[in-house]
Tab-separated table of C-alpha atoms in Angstrom:
chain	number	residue	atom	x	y	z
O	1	UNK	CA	50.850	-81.963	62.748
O	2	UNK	CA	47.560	-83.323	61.276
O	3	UNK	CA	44.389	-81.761	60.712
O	4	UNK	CA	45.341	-78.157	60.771
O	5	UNK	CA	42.715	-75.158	60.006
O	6	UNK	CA	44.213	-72.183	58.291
O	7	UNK	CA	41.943	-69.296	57.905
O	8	UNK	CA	44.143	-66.353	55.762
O	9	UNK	CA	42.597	-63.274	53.809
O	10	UNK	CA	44.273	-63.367	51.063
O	11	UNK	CA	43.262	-61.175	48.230
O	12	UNK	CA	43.032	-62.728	44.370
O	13	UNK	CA	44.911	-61.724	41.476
O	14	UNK	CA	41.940	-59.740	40.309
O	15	UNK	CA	41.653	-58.009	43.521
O	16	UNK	CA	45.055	-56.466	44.208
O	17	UNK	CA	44.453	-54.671	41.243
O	18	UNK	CA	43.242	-50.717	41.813
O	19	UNK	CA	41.037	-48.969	40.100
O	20	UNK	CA	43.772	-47.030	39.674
O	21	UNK	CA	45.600	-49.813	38.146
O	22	UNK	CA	43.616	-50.652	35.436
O	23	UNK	CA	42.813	-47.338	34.467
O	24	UNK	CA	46.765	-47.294	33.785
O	25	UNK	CA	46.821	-50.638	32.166
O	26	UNK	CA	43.548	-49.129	29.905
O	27	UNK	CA	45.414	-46.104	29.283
O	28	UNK	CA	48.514	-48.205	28.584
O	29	UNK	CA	46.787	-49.943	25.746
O	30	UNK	CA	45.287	-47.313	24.162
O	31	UNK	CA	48.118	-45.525	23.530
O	32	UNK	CA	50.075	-48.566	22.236
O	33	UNK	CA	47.213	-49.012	20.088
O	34	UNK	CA	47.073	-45.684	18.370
O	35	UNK	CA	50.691	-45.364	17.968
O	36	UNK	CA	49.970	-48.630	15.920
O	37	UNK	CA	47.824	-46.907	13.952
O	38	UNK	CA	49.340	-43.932	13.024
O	39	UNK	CA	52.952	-44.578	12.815
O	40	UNK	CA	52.619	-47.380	10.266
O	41	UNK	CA	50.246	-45.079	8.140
O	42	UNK	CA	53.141	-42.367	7.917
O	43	UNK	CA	55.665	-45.232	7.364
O	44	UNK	CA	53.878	-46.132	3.786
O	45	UNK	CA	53.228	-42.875	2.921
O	46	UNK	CA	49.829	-42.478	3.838
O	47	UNK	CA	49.664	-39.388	5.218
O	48	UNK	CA	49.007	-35.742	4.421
O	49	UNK	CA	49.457	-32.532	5.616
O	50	UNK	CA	47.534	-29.327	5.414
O	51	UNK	CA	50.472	-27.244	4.993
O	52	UNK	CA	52.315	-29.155	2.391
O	53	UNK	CA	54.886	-32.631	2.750
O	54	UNK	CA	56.826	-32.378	5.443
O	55	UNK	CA	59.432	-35.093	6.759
O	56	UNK	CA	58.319	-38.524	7.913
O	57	UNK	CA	60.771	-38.222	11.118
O	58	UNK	CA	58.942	-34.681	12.425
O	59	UNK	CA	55.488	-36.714	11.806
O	60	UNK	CA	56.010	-39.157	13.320
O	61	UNK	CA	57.469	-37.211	16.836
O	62	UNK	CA	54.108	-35.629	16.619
O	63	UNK	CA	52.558	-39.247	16.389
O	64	UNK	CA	54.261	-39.889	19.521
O	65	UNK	CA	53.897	-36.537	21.604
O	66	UNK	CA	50.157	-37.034	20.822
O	67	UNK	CA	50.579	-40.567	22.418
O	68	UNK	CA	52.314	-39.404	24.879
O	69	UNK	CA	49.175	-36.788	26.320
O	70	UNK	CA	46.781	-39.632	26.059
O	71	UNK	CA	48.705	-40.976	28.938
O	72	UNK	CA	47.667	-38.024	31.121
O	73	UNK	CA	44.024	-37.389	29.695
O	74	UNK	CA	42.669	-38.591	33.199
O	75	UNK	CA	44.306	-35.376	35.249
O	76	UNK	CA	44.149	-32.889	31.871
O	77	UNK	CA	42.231	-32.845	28.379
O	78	UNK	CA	44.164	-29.644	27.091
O	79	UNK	CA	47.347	-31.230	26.128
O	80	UNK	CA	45.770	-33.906	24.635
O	81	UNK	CA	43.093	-32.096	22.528
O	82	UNK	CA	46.294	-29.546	21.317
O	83	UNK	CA	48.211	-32.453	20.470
O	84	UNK	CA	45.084	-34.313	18.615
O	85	UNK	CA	44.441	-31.349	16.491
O	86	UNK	CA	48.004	-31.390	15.714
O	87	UNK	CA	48.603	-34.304	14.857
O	88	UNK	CA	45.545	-34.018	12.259
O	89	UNK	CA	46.968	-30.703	10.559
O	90	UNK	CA	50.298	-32.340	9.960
O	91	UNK	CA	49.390	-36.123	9.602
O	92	UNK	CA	45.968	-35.848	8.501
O	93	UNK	CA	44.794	-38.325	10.769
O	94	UNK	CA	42.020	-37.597	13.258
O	95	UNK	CA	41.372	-40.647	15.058
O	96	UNK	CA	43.171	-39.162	17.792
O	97	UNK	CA	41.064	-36.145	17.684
O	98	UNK	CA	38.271	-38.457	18.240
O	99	UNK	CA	39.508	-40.106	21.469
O	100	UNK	CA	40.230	-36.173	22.406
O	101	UNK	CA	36.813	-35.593	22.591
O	102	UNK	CA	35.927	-38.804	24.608
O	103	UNK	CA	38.302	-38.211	27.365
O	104	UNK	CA	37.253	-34.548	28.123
O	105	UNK	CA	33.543	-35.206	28.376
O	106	UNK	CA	33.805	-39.053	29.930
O	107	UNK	CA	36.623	-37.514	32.695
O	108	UNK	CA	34.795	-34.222	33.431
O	109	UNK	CA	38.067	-32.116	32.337
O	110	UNK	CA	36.534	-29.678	30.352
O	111	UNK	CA	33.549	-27.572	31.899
O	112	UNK	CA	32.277	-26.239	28.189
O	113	UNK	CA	32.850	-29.070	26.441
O	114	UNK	CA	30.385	-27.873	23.728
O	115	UNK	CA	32.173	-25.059	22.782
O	116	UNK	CA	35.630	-27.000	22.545
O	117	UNK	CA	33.669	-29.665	20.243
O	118	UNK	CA	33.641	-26.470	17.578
O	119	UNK	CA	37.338	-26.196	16.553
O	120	UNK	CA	37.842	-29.802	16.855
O	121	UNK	CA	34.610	-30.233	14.612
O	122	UNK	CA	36.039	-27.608	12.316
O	123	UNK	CA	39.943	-29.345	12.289
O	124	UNK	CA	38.321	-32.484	11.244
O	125	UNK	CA	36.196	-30.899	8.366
O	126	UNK	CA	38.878	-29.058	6.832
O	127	UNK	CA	41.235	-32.411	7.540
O	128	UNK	CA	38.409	-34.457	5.480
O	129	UNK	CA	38.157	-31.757	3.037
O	130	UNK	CA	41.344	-31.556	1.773
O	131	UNK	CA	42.048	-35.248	2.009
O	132	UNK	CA	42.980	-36.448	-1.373
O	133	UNK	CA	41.120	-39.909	-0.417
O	134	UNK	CA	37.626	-38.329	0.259
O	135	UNK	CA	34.985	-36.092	-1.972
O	136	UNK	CA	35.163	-32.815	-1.811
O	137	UNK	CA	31.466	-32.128	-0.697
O	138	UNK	CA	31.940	-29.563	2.404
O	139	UNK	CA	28.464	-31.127	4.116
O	140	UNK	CA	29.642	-34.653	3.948
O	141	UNK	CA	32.877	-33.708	5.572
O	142	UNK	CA	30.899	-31.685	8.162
O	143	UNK	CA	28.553	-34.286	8.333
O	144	UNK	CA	31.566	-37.303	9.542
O	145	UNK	CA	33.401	-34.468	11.613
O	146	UNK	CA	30.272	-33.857	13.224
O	147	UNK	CA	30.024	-38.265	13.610
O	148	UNK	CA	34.110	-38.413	14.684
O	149	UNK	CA	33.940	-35.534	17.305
O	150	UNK	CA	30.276	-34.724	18.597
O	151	UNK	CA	28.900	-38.254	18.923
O	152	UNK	CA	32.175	-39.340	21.234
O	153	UNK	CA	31.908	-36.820	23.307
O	154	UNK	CA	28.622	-36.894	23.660
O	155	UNK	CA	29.104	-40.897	24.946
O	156	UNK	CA	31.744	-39.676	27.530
O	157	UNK	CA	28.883	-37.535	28.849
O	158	UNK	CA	26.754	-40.611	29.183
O	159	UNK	CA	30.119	-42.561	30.606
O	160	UNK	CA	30.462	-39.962	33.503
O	161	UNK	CA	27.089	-40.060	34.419
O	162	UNK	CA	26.730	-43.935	34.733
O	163	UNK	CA	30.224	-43.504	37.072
O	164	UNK	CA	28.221	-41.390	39.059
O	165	UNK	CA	25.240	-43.431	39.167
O	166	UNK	CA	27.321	-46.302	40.179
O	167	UNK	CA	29.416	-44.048	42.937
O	168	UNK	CA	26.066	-42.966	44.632
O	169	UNK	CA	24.505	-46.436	44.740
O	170	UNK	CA	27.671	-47.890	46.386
O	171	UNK	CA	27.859	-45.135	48.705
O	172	UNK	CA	24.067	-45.470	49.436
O	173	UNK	CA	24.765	-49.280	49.794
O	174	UNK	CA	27.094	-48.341	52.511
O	175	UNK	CA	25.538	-46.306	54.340
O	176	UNK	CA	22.915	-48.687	54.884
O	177	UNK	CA	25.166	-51.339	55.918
O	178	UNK	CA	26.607	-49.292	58.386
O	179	UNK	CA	23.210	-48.249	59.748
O	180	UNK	CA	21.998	-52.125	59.900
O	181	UNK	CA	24.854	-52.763	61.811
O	182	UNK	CA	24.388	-49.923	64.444
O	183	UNK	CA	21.187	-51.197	64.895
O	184	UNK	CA	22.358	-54.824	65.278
O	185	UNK	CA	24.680	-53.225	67.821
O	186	UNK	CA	22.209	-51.581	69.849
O	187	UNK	CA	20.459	-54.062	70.177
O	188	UNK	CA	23.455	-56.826	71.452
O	189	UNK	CA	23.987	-54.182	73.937
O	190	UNK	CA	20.231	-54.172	75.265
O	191	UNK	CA	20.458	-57.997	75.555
O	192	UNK	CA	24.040	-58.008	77.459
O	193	UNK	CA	22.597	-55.238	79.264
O	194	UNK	CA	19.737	-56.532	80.391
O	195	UNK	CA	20.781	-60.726	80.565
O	196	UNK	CA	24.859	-61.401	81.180
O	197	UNK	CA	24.890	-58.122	83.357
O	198	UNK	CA	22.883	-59.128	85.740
O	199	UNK	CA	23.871	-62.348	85.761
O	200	UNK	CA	27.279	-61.699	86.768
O	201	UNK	CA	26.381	-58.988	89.259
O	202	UNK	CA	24.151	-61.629	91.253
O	203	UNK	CA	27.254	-63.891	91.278
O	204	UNK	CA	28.975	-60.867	92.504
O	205	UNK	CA	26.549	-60.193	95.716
O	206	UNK	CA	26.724	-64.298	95.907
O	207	UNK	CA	30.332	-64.381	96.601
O	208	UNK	CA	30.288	-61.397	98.558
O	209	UNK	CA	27.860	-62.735	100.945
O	210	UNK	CA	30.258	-65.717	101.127
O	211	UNK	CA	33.416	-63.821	101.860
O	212	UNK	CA	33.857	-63.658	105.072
O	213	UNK	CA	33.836	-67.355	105.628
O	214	UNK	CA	35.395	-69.409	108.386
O	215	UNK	CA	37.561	-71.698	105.899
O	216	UNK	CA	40.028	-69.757	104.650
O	217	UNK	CA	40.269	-71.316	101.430
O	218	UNK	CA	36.997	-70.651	100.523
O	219	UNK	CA	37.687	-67.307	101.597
O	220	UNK	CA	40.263	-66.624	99.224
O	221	UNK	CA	37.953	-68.552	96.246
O	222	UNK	CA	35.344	-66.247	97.341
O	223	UNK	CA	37.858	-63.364	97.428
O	224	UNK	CA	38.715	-64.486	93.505
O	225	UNK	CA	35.211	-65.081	92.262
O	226	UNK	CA	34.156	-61.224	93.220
O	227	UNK	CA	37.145	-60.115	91.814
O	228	UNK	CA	36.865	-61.509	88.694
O	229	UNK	CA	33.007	-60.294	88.796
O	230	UNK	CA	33.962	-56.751	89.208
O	231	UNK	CA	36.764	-57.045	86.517
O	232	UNK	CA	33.915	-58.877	84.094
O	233	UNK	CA	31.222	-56.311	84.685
O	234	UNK	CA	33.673	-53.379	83.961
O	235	UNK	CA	34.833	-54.814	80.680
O	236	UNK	CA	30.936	-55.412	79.995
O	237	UNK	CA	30.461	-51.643	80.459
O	238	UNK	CA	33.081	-50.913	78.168
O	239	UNK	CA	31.462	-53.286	75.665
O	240	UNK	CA	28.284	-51.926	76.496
O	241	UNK	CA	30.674	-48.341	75.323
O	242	UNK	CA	31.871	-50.203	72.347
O	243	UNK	CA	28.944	-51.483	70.618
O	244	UNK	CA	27.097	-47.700	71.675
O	245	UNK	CA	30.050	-45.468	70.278
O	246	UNK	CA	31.877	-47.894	67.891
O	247	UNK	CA	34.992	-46.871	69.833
O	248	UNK	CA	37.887	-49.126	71.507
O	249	UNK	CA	37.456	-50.066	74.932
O	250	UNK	CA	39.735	-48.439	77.701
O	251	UNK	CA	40.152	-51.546	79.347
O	252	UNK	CA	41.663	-53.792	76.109
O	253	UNK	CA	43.841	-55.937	77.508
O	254	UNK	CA	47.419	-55.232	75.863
O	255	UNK	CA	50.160	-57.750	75.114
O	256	UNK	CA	52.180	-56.809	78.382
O	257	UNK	CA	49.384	-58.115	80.401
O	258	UNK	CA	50.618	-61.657	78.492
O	259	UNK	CA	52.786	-62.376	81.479
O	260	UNK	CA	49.815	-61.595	84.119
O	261	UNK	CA	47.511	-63.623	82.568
O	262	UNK	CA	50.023	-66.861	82.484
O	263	UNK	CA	50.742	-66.290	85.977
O	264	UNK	CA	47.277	-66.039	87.031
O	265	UNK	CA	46.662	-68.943	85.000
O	266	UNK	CA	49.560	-70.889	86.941
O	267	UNK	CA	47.800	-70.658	90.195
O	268	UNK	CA	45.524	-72.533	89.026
O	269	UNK	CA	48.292	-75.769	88.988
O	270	UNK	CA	48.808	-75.284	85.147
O	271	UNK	CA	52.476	-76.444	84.523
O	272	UNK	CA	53.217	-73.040	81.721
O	273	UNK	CA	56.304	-72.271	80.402
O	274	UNK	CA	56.468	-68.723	78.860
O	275	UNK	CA	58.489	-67.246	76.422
O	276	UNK	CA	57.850	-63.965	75.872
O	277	UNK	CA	59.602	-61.541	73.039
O	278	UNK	CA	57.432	-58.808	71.846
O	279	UNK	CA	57.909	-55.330	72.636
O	280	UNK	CA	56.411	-53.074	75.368
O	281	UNK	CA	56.391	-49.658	72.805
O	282	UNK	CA	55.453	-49.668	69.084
O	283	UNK	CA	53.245	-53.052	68.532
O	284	UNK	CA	49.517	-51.565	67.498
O	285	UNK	CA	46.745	-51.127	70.360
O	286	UNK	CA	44.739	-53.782	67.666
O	287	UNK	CA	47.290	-56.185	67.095
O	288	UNK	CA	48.459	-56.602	70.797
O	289	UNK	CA	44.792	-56.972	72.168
O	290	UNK	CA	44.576	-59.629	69.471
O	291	UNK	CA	47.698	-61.327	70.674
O	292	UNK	CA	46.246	-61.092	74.606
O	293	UNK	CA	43.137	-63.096	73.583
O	294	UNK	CA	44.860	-65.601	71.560
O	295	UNK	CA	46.660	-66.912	74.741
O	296	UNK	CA	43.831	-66.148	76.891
O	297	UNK	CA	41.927	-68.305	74.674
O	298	UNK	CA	44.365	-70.840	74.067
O	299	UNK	CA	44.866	-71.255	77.935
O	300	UNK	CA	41.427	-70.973	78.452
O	301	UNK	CA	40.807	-74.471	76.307
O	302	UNK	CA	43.655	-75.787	78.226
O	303	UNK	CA	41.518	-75.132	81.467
O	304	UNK	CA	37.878	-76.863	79.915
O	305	UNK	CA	39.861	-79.794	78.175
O	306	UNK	CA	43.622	-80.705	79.439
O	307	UNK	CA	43.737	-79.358	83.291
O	308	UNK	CA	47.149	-80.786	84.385
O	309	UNK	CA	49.072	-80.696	81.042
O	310	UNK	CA	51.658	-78.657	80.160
O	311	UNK	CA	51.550	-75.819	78.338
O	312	UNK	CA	54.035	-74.024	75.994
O	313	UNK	CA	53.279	-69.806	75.475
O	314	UNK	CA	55.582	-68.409	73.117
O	315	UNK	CA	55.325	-64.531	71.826
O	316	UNK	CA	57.731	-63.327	69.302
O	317	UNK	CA	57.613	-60.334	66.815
O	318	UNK	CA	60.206	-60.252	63.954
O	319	UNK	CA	60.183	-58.954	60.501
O	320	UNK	CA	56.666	-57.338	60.523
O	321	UNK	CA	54.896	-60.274	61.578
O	322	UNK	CA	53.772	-61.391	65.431
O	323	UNK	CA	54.038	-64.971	66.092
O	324	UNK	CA	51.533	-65.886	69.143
O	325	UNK	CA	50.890	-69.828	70.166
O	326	UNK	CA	49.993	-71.972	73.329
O	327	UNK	CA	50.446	-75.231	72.994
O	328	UNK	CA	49.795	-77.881	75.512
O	329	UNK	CA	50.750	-81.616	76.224
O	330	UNK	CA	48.041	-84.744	76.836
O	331	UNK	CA	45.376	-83.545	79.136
O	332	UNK	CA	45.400	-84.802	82.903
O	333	UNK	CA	42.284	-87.253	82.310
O	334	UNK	CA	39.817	-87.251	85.018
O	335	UNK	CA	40.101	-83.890	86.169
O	336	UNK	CA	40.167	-82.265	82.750
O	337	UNK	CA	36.992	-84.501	81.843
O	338	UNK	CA	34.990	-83.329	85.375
O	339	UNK	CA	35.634	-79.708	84.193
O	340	UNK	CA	34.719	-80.161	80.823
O	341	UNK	CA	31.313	-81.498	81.604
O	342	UNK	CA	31.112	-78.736	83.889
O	343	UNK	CA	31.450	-75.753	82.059
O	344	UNK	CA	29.207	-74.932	79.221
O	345	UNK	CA	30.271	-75.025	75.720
O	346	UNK	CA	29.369	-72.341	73.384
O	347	UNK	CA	31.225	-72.941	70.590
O	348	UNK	CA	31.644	-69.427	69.657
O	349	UNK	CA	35.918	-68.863	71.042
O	350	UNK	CA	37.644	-70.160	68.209
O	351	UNK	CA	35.114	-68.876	65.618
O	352	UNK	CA	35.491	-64.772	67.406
O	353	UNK	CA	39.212	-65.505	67.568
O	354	UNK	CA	39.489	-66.608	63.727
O	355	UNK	CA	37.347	-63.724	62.737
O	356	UNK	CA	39.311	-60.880	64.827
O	357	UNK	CA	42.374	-62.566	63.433
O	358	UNK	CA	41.303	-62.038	60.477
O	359	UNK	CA	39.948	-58.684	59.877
O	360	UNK	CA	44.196	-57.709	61.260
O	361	UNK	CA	44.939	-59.612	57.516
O	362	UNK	CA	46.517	-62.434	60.037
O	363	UNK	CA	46.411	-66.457	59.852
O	364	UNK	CA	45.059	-68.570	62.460
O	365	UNK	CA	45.808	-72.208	62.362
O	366	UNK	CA	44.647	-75.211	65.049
O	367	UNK	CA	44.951	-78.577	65.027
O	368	UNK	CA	46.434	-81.552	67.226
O	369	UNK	CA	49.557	-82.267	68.054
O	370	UNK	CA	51.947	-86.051	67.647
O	371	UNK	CA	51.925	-86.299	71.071
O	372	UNK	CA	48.117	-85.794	71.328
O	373	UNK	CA	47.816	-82.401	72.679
O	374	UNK	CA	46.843	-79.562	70.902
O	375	UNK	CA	48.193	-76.478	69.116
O	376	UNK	CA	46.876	-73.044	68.656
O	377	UNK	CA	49.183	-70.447	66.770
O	378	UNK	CA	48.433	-66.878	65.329
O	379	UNK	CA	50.302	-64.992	63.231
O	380	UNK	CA	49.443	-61.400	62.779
O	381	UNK	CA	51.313	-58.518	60.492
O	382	UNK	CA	51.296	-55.489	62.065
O	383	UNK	CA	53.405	-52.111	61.159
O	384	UNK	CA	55.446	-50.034	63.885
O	385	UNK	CA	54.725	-46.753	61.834
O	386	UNK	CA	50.824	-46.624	62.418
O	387	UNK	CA	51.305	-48.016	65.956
O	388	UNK	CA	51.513	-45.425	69.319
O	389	UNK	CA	52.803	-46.244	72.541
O	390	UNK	CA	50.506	-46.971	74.945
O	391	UNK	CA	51.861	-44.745	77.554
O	392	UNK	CA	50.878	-41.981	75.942
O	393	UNK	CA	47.211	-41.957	76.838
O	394	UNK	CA	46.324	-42.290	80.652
O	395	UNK	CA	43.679	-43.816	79.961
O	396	UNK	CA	44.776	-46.758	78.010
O	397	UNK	CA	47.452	-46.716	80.840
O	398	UNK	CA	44.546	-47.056	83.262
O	399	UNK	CA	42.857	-49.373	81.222
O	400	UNK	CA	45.834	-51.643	81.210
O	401	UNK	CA	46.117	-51.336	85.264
O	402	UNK	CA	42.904	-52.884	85.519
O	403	UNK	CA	43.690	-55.896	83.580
C-alpha cells in the first residue's frame, strides 16, 4: 500500500524515564563515586582513625555500609548521617559527612536540621583536628567544619525550596489549563446548543410532517430521517452533558453495536462483509467506543466517496492490542460522485478520529489501496484489568439500547 499516514504516540528515550528514575540513576552515581573516593584512600594508607589503626578490611566495610545508606537518603537521613559520622571517626574522611548534611536539608528528612548540623559540625572539627595532614589551630578546623557541614546543608534548604517553587507553578499551570478548557467547553456547548440543535430538530418536524405520505417509500425514508433525528438530538444532549460535566456519555456507542451499524449500513445497498472477533465483556468502555467510530467512520467515507463498492470490516482483539479496519474496493462512479458533491465536506472525521486514537496510546494509519480503493485501520492497546463489563451499569446498558 502507498501513501500511508501513521499517527503513533510514542514516547522518547528521554521521556520514559521517571523522575523516579533518575533520581535512582543520580543516587546510583553518587554512591559509585564516593566509594571511589574513599576506598582507594584506605587502600594506600591514607587514612586515620580517632581511636587508633585499625584493619584496612573493617574500614573499608564501613566505606561501604556508608555507601550503602546514601542509597536510601531520599526515604531516611538517619542512617546515613550515623553512617557518615562513622565513617569519619574510623576513616577520617568526612566527605561523606558532607553529602549527609545535603540530603537531610535538600529532601526535607530532618525537621531540626540545625540542631543535627552541631554534632556533625563537631565530628568534623575533632576529625580535622587530629588529622596528622592539617594544623592544629582548633578555629581553622571549626572554621572548614563549619564550610563542609553548615554551608551544604544550608544549599539543600535552598534546593527544596526551588522544588517547591517549581511544584506550585506547574500545578498553578494546570489548573489554568484545565479552567481554559472548561471555558472552551462551555462555550462549544452554547454554540451546538443554540446552532446544530435546532437544526436537526427542524429536520425532525420536516420529516414528521412528511410521514404519513401516500408513497410508501417515502414513507419509510421519512420514517428513517426522524429516526435518525431523534437518535442525533439525544446523543447531542449527552454531548451537551459531556462538555458541561466532563463525564462519558450514556449513550457511547459500544463495540457490540459494530454488527448494527454494518447492517444498517447494508440497507443502504453497501456490499459489507463483516468479520467480527472482539469480545462482548472485558474490552474498556474507551477503547470499544473508539473501535465503534472507526468503522462508523470508515463506512461513513465509503457512503460520500465509493457508494457501490465493497467493503471489508474486520474486528479482532489478541495479545493486548484491538485491530479495527474497513476497507473498501473501487467506488461505483457516478453514484458515489452525485453523493459526494452532495454532502458537505468538513474535513474534520479523520483529524477527531486520529486524535481520539491517539490520546488511547493507539496508531491510526490510511492510505489507498493496489486495487484503488482505500484502507482505514486502527490499532488500539487496551488492558482487560482496568476494563468493566458493560452490563453492570443500567445505564450504559440503556445507553447501548439506544444505539
Amino acid at each position: 500500500m502507498r501513501h500511508i499516514v501513521i499517527l503513533n504516540r510514542v514516547p522518547s528515550s528521554l521521556g520514559e524515564f521517571t523522575t523516579s528514575h533518575r533520581r535512582q540513576i543520580v543516587d546510583a552515581l553518587l554512591a559509585i563515586a564516593i566509594l571511589c573516593f574513599t576506598v582507594p584512600t584506605t587502600l594506600m594508607g591514607l587514612t586515620f582513625s580517632l581511636w587508633g589503626p585499625i584493619p584496612d578490611w573493617i574500614e573499608i566495610i564501613i566505606e561501604v555500609i556508608t555507601v550503602g545508606s546514601l542509597l536510601i537518603r531520599r526515604r531516611t537521613a538517619l542512617p546515613m548521617i550515623i553512617a557518615s559520622v562513622a565513617c569519619g571517626v574510623a576513616t577520617g574522611q568526612i566527605v561523606p559527612m558532607a553529602f549527609a548534611a545535603y540530603s537531610m536539608t535538600a529532601e526535607n528528612k530532618v525537621r531540626h536540621w540545625q540542631l543535627v548540623s552541631i554534632p556533625l559540625i563537631a565530628a568534623a572539627t575533632a576529625i580535622d583536628y587530629v588529622d596528622p595532614g592539617t594544623d592544629n589551630f582548633l578555629y581553622l578546623c571549626l572554621v572548614r567544619a563549619l564550610t563542609l557541614i553548615y554551608l551544604p546543608a544550608l544549599v539543600g534548604t535552598w534546593v527544596r525550596g526551588y522544588r517547591g517553587m517549581i511544584l506550585e507553578l506547574r500545578a498553578g499551570m494546570r489548573e489554568r489549563e484545565r479552567q481554559a478548557a472548561r471555558m472552551e467547553r462551555r462555550k462549544i456547548a452554547r454554540e451546538l446548543h443554540d446552532t446544530v440543535t435546532h437544526a436537526v430538530t427542524v429536520m425532525v418536524l420536516n420529516a414528521g410532517i412528511i410521514h404519513d405520505s401516500a408513497d410508501p417509500k417515502v414513507d419509510r425514508l421519512a420514517t428513517t430521517i426522524e429516526d435518525k433525528g431523534i437518535e442525533a438530538l439525544g446523543e447531542l444532549r449527552d454531548l451537551l452533558r459531556v462538555l458541561r460535566r466532563e463525564d462519558e456519555p450514556r449513550t457511547a456507542a459500544a463495540a457490540r453495536n459494530i454488527p448494527g451499524l454494518v447492517k444498517e449500513a447494508a440497507t443502504t445497498g453497501t456490499q459489507i462483509n463483516l468479520d467480527y472477533g472482539l469480545p462482548d465483556v472485558g474490552l474498556p468502555n474507551q477503547v470499544g467506543h473508539a473501535c465503534y467510530r472507526v468503522v462508523q467512520e470508515g463506512l461513513s467515507n465509503v457512503r460520500k466517496h465509493a457508494l457501490g463498492s465493497r467493503v471489508q470490516v474486520s474486528c479482532q482483539a489478541r495479545d493486548g492490542v484491538v485491530t479495527v479496519s474497513v476497507v473498501n474496493s473501487r467506488g461505483g462512479g457516478r453514484a458515489g460522485m452525485s453523493l459526494h458533491r452532495l454532502l458537505p465536506r468538513s474535513g474534520f472525521g479523520l483529524a477527531g478520529l486520529e486524535e481520539r486514537i491517539t490520546l488511547l496510546s493507539g496508531q491510526l494509519e490510511r492510505g489507498p489501496t493496489p486495487d484503488g480503493g482505500f484502507m482505514l485501520r486502527a490499532r488500539i492497546p487496551f488492558d482487560l484489568g482496568s476494563a468493566r463489563p458493560r452490563g453492570e451499569s443500567a445505564d450504559e446498558v440503556a445507553g447501548g439500547e439506544k444505539q
